[in-house]
CSV table of C-alpha atoms and ligand atoms in Angstrom, one decimal:
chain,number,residue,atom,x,y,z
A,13,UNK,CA,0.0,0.0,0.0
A,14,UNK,CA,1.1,3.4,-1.0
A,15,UNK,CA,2.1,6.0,1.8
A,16,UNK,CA,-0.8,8.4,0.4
A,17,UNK,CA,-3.6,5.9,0.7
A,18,UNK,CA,-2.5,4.9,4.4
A,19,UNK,CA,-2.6,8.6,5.2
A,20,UNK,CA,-6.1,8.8,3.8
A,21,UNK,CA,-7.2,5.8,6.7
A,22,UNK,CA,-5.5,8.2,9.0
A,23,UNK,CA,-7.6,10.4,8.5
A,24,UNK,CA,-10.8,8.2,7.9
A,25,UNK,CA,-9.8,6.8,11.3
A,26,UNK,CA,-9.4,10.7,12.7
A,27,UNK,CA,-13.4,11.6,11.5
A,28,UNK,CA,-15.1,8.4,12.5
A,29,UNK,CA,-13.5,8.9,16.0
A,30,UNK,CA,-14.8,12.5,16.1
A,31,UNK,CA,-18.0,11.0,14.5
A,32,UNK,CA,-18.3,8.8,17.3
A,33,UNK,CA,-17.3,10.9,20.1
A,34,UNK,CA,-19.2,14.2,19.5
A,35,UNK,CA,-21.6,13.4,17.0
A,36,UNK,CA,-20.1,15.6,14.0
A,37,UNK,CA,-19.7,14.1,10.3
A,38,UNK,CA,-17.4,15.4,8.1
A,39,UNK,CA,-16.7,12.2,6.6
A,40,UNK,CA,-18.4,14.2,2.9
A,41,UNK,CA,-16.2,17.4,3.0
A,42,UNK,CA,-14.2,18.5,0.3
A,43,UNK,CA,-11.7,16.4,1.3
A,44,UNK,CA,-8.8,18.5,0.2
A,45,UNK,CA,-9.6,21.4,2.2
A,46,UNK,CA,-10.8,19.3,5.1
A,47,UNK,CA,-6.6,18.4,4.7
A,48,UNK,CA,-5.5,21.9,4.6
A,49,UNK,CA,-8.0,22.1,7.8
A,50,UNK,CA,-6.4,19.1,9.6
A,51,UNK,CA,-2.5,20.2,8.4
A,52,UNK,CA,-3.1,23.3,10.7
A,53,UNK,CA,-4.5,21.9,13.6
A,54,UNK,CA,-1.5,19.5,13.6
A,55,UNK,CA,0.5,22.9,13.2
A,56,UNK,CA,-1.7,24.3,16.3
A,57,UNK,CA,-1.1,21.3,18.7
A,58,UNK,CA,2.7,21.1,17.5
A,59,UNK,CA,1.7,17.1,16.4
A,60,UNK,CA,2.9,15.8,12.9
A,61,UNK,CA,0.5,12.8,11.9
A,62,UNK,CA,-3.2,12.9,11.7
A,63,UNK,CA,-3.5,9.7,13.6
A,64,UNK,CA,-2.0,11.7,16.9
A,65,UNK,CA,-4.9,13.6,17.3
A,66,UNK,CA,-7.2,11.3,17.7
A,67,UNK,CA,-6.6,10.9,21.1
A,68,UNK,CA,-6.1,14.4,21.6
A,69,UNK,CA,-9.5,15.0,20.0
A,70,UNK,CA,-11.1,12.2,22.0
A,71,UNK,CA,-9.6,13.3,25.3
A,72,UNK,CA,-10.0,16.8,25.4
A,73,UNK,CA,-13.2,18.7,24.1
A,74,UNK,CA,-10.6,21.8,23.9
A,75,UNK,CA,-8.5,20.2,21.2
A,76,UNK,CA,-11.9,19.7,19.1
A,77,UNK,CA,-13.3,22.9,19.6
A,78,UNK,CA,-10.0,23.8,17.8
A,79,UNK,CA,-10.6,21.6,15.5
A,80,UNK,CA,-14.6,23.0,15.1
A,81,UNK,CA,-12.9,26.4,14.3
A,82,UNK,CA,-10.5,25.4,11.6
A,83,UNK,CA,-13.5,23.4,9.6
A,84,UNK,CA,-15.9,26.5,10.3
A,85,UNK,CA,-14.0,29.4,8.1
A,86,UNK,CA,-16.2,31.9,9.4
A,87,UNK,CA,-15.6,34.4,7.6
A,88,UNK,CA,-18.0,37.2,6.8
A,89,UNK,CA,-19.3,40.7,6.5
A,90,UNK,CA,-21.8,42.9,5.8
A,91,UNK,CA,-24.0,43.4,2.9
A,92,UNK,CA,-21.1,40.8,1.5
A,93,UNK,CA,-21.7,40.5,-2.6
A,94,UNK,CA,-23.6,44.0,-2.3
A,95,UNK,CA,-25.1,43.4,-5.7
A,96,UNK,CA,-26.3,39.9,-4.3
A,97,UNK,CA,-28.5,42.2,-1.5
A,98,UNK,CA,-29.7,44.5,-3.9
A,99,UNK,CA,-31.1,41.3,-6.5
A,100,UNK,CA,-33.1,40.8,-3.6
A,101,UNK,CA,-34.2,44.2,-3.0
A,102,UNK,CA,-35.1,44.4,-6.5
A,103,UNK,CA,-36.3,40.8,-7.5
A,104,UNK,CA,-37.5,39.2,-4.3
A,105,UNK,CA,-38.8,41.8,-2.0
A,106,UNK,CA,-41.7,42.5,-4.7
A,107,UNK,CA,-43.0,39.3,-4.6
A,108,UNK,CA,-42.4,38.9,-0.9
A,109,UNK,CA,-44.5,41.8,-0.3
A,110,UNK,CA,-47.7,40.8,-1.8
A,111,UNK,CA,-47.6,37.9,1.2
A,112,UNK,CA,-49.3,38.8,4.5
A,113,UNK,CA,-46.2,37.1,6.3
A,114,UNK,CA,-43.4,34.6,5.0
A,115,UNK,CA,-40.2,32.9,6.4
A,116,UNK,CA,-36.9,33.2,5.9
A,117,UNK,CA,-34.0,30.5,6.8
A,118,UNK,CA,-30.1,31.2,6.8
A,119,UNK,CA,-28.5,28.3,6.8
A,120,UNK,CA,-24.4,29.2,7.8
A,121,UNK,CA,-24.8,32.2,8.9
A,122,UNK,CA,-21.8,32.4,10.6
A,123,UNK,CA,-21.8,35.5,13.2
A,124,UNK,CA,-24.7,37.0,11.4
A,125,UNK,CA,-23.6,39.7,9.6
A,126,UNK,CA,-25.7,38.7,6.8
A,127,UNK,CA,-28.8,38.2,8.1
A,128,UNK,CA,-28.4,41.5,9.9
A,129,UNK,CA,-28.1,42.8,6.4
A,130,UNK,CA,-30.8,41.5,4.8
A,131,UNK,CA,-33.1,42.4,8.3
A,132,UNK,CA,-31.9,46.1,7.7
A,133,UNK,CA,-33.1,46.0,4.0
A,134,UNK,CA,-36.7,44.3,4.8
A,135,UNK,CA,-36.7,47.0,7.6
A,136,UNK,CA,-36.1,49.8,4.9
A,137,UNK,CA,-38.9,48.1,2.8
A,138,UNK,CA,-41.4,48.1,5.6
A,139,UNK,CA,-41.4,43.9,5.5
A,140,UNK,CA,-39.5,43.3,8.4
A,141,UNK,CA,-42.4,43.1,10.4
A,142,UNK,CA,-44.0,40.3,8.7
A,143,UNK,CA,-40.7,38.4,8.7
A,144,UNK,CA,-39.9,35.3,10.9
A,145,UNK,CA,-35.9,34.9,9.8
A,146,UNK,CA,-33.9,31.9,11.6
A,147,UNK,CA,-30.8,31.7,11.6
A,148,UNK,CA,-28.6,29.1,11.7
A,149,UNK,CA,-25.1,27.2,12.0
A,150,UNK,CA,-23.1,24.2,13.8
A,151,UNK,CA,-20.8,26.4,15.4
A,152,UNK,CA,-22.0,27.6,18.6
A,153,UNK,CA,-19.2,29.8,19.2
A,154,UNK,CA,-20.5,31.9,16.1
A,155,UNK,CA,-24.3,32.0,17.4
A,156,UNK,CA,-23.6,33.5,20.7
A,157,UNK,CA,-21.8,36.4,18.6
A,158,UNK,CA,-24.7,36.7,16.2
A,159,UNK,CA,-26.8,36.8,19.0
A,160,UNK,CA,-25.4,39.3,21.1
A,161,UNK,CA,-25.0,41.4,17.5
A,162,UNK,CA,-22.3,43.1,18.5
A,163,UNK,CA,-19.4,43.9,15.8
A,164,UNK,CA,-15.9,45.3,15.7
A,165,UNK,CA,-15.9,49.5,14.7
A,166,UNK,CA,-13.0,48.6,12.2
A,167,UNK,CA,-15.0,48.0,9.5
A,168,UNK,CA,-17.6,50.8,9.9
A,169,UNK,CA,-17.0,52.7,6.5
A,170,UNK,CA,-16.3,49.9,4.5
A,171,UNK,CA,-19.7,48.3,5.7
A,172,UNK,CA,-21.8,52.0,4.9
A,173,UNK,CA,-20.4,52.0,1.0
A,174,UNK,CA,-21.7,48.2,0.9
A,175,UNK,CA,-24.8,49.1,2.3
A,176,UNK,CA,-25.5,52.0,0.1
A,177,UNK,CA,-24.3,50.1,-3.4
A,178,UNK,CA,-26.7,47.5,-1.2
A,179,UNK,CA,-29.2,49.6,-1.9
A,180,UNK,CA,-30.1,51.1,1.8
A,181,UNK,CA,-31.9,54.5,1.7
A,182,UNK,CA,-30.6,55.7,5.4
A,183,UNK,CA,-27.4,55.5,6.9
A,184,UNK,CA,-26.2,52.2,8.3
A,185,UNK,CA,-25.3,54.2,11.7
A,186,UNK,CA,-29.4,54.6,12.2
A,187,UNK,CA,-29.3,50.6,13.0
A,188,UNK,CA,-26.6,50.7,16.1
A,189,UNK,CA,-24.8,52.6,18.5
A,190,UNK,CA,-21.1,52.7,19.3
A,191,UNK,CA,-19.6,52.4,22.3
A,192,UNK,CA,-15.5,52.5,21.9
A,193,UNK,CA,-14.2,50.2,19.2
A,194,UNK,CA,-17.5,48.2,19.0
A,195,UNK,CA,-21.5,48.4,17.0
A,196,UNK,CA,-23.9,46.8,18.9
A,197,UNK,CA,-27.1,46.9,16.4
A,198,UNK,CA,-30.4,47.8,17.8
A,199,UNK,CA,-32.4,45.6,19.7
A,200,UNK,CA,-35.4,46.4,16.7
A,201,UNK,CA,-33.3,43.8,14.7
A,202,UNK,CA,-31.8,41.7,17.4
A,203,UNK,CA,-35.5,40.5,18.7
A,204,UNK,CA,-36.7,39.8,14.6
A,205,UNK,CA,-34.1,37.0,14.2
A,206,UNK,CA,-34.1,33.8,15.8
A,207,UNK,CA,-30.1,32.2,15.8
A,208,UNK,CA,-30.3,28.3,16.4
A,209,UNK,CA,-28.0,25.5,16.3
A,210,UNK,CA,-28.5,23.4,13.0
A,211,UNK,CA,-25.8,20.9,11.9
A,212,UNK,CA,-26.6,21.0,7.8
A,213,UNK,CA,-25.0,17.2,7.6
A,214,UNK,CA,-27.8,15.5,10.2
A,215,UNK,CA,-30.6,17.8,11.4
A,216,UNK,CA,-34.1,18.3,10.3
A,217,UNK,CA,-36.0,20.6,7.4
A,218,UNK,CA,-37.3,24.1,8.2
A,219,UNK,CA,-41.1,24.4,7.3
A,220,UNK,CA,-42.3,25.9,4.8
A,221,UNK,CA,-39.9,28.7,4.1
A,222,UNK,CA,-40.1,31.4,1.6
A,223,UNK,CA,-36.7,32.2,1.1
A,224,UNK,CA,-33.6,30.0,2.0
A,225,UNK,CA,-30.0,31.7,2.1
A,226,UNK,CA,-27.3,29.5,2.2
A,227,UNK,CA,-23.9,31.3,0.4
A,228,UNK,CA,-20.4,30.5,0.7
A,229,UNK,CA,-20.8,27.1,2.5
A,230,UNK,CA,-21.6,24.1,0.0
A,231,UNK,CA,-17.7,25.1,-1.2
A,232,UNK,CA,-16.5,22.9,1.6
A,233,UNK,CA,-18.7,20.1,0.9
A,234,UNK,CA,-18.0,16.9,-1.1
A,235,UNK,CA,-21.2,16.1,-4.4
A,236,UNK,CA,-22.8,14.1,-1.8
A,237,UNK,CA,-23.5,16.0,0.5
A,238,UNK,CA,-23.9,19.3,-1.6
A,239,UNK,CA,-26.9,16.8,-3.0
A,240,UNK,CA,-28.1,15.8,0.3
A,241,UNK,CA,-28.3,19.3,1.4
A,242,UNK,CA,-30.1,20.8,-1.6
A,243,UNK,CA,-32.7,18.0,-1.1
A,244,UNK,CA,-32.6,19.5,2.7
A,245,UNK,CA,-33.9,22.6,1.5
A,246,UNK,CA,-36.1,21.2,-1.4
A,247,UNK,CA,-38.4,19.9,1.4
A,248,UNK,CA,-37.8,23.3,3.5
A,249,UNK,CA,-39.1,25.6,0.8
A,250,UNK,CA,-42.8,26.9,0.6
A,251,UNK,CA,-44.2,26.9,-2.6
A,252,UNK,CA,-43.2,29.4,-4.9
A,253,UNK,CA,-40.0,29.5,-2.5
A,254,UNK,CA,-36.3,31.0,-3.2
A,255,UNK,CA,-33.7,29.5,-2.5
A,256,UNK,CA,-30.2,32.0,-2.9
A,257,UNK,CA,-26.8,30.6,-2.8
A,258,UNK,CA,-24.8,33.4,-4.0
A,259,UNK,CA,-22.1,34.1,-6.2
A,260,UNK,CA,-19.3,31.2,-5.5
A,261,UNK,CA,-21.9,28.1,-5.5
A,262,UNK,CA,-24.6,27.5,-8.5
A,263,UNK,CA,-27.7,25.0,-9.1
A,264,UNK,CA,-26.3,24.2,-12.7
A,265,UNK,CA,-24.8,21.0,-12.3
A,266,UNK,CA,-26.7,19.4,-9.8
A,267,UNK,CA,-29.9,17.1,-9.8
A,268,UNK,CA,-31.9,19.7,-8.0
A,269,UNK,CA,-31.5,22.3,-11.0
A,270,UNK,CA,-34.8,21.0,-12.2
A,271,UNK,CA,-37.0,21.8,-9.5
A,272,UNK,CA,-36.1,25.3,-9.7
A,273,UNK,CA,-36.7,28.3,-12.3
A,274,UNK,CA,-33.3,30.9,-12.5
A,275,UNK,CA,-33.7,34.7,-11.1
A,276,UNK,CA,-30.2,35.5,-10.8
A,277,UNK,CA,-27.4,33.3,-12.7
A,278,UNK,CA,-24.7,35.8,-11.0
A,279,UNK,CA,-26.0,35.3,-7.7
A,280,UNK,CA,-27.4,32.2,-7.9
A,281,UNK,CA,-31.2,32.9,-7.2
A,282,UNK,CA,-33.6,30.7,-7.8
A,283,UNK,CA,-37.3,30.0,-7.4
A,284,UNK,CA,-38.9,26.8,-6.6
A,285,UNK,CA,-41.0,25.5,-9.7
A,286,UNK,CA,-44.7,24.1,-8.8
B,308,SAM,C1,-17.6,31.1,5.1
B,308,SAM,S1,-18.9,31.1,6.3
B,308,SAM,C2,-20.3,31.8,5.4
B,308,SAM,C3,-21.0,32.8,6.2
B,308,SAM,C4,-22.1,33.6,5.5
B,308,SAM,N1,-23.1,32.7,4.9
B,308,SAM,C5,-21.6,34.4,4.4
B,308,SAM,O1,-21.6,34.0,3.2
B,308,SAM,O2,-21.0,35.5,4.6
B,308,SAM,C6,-19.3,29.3,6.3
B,308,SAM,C7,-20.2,28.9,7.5
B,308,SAM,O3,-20.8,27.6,7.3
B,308,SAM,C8,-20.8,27.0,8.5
B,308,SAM,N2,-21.0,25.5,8.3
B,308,SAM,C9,-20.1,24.7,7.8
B,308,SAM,N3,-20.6,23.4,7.8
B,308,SAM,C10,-21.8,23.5,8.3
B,308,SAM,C11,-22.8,22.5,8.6
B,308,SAM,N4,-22.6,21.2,8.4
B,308,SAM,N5,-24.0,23.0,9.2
B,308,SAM,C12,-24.2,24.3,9.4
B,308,SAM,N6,-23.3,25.2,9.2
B,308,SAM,C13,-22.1,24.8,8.7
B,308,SAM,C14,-19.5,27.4,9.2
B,308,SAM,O4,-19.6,27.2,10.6
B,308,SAM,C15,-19.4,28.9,8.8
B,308,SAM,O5,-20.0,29.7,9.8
């Protein structure tokens, strides 16, 4: 047997013990950055072979919370892909507003930045009222920050020109107050999203939702589960429902492409087919 293949049942060894330990699959990652992922924990912990941290992993929850944070890349930003924001603005808002009330899922939303950006927009709009928005990832670590919705100052003025080219009609100030170096937005938008825990690989579908978000997250995930997913949110979406993956993931060469009609090719909008 080939070095290589032996270092792939390391690492097959390495997820089915974290499978079996804390109940986390990534056995259907992209499996070369789910490498690059495992290369710097071993870099972290000062260990060379994937094999020695399985017992690290197994005997200290500290080593895989380490290891939760190099898979979870959680990056992210405000009114990120501002042309992405406005599409909706422009495309989706109208049809959302003939509805008396609708639902809105963000699946990966990291420390919510995003969904505070699209909140801010349905506010402008005069829809954020009739919007239940969840919000949701398999880090906890980044749902206590979305929850508390408190952000650094640093990136204050980049974050206004996104909004505006967003298409926001205010200033992005109106939504939060400073207090040194931090934002914390107001509590208007902090009470109209709920943040949950939802593992994307195991849990449950989200009734009947309007529009499902999920951008920037199938990128780490193998054909398999990208299917499995998209079959998630298949049985998630209302009828009529959008589902909006943004610009680095697209429908086009999956199974599921067929259920949907296209809004947005560049952003990767679509609209569930009846
Ligand atoms: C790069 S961030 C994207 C954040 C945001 N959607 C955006 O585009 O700005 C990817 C997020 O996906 C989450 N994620 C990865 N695998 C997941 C899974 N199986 N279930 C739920 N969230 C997952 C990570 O924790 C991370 O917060």
């Amino acid at each position: 047997m080939e070095i290589a293949e032996i270092a792939e049942i390391e690492i097959d060894t390495l997820l089915e013990a974290i499978k079996l330990r804390y109940d986390y699959d990534f056995t259907n990652y992209a499996r070369s950055s789910l490498k690059r992922r495992i290369h710097g924990l071993l870099i972290k912990e000062k260990l060379e072979m994937p094999y020695q941290l399985i017992p690290r992993i197994l005997y200290d929850e500290q080593v895989f919370d380490n290891f939760l944070a190099e898979m979870s890349v959680t990056v992210t930003e405000m009114f990120r892909d501002d042309d992405f924001f406005r599409q909706l603005k422009d495309v989706v808002f109208p049809v959302l507003s003939t509805y008396p009330f609708f639902k809105i899922w963000h699946a990966g939303c990291a420390t919510g930045e995003e969904v505070y950006s699209l909140a801010i927009l349905l506010r402008e709009a005069g829809l954020l009222e009739r919007a239940k928005i969840y919000a949701t990832d398999y880090n906890n670590k980044s749902i206590d920050v979305a929850k508390q919705g408190i952000y650094s100052a640093e990136n204050s003025k980049a974050n206004e020109k996104s909004y505006l080219k967003a298409g926001g009609n205010k200033k992005l100030s109106d939504y939060y107050t400073k207090e040194y170096e931090a934002i914390k937005f107001n509590q208007e938008l902090t009470s109209a999203i709920t943040f949950a825990y939802h593992n994307l690989v195991k849990d449950g579908v989200f009734g009947e939702m309007n529009i499902i978000i999920c951008r920037n997250v199938f990128i780490y995930f193998d054909k398999n589960l990208q299917n499995n997913v998209l079959n998630l949110f298949h049985q998630s979406s209302a009828s009529k429902g959008f589902l909006c993956l943004g610009t680095k993931e697209t429908l086009r060469f999956s199974n599921a492409k067929e259920n949907y009609d296209v809004i947005c090719e560049k952003n990767s909008i679509y609209q569930r087919k009846d």
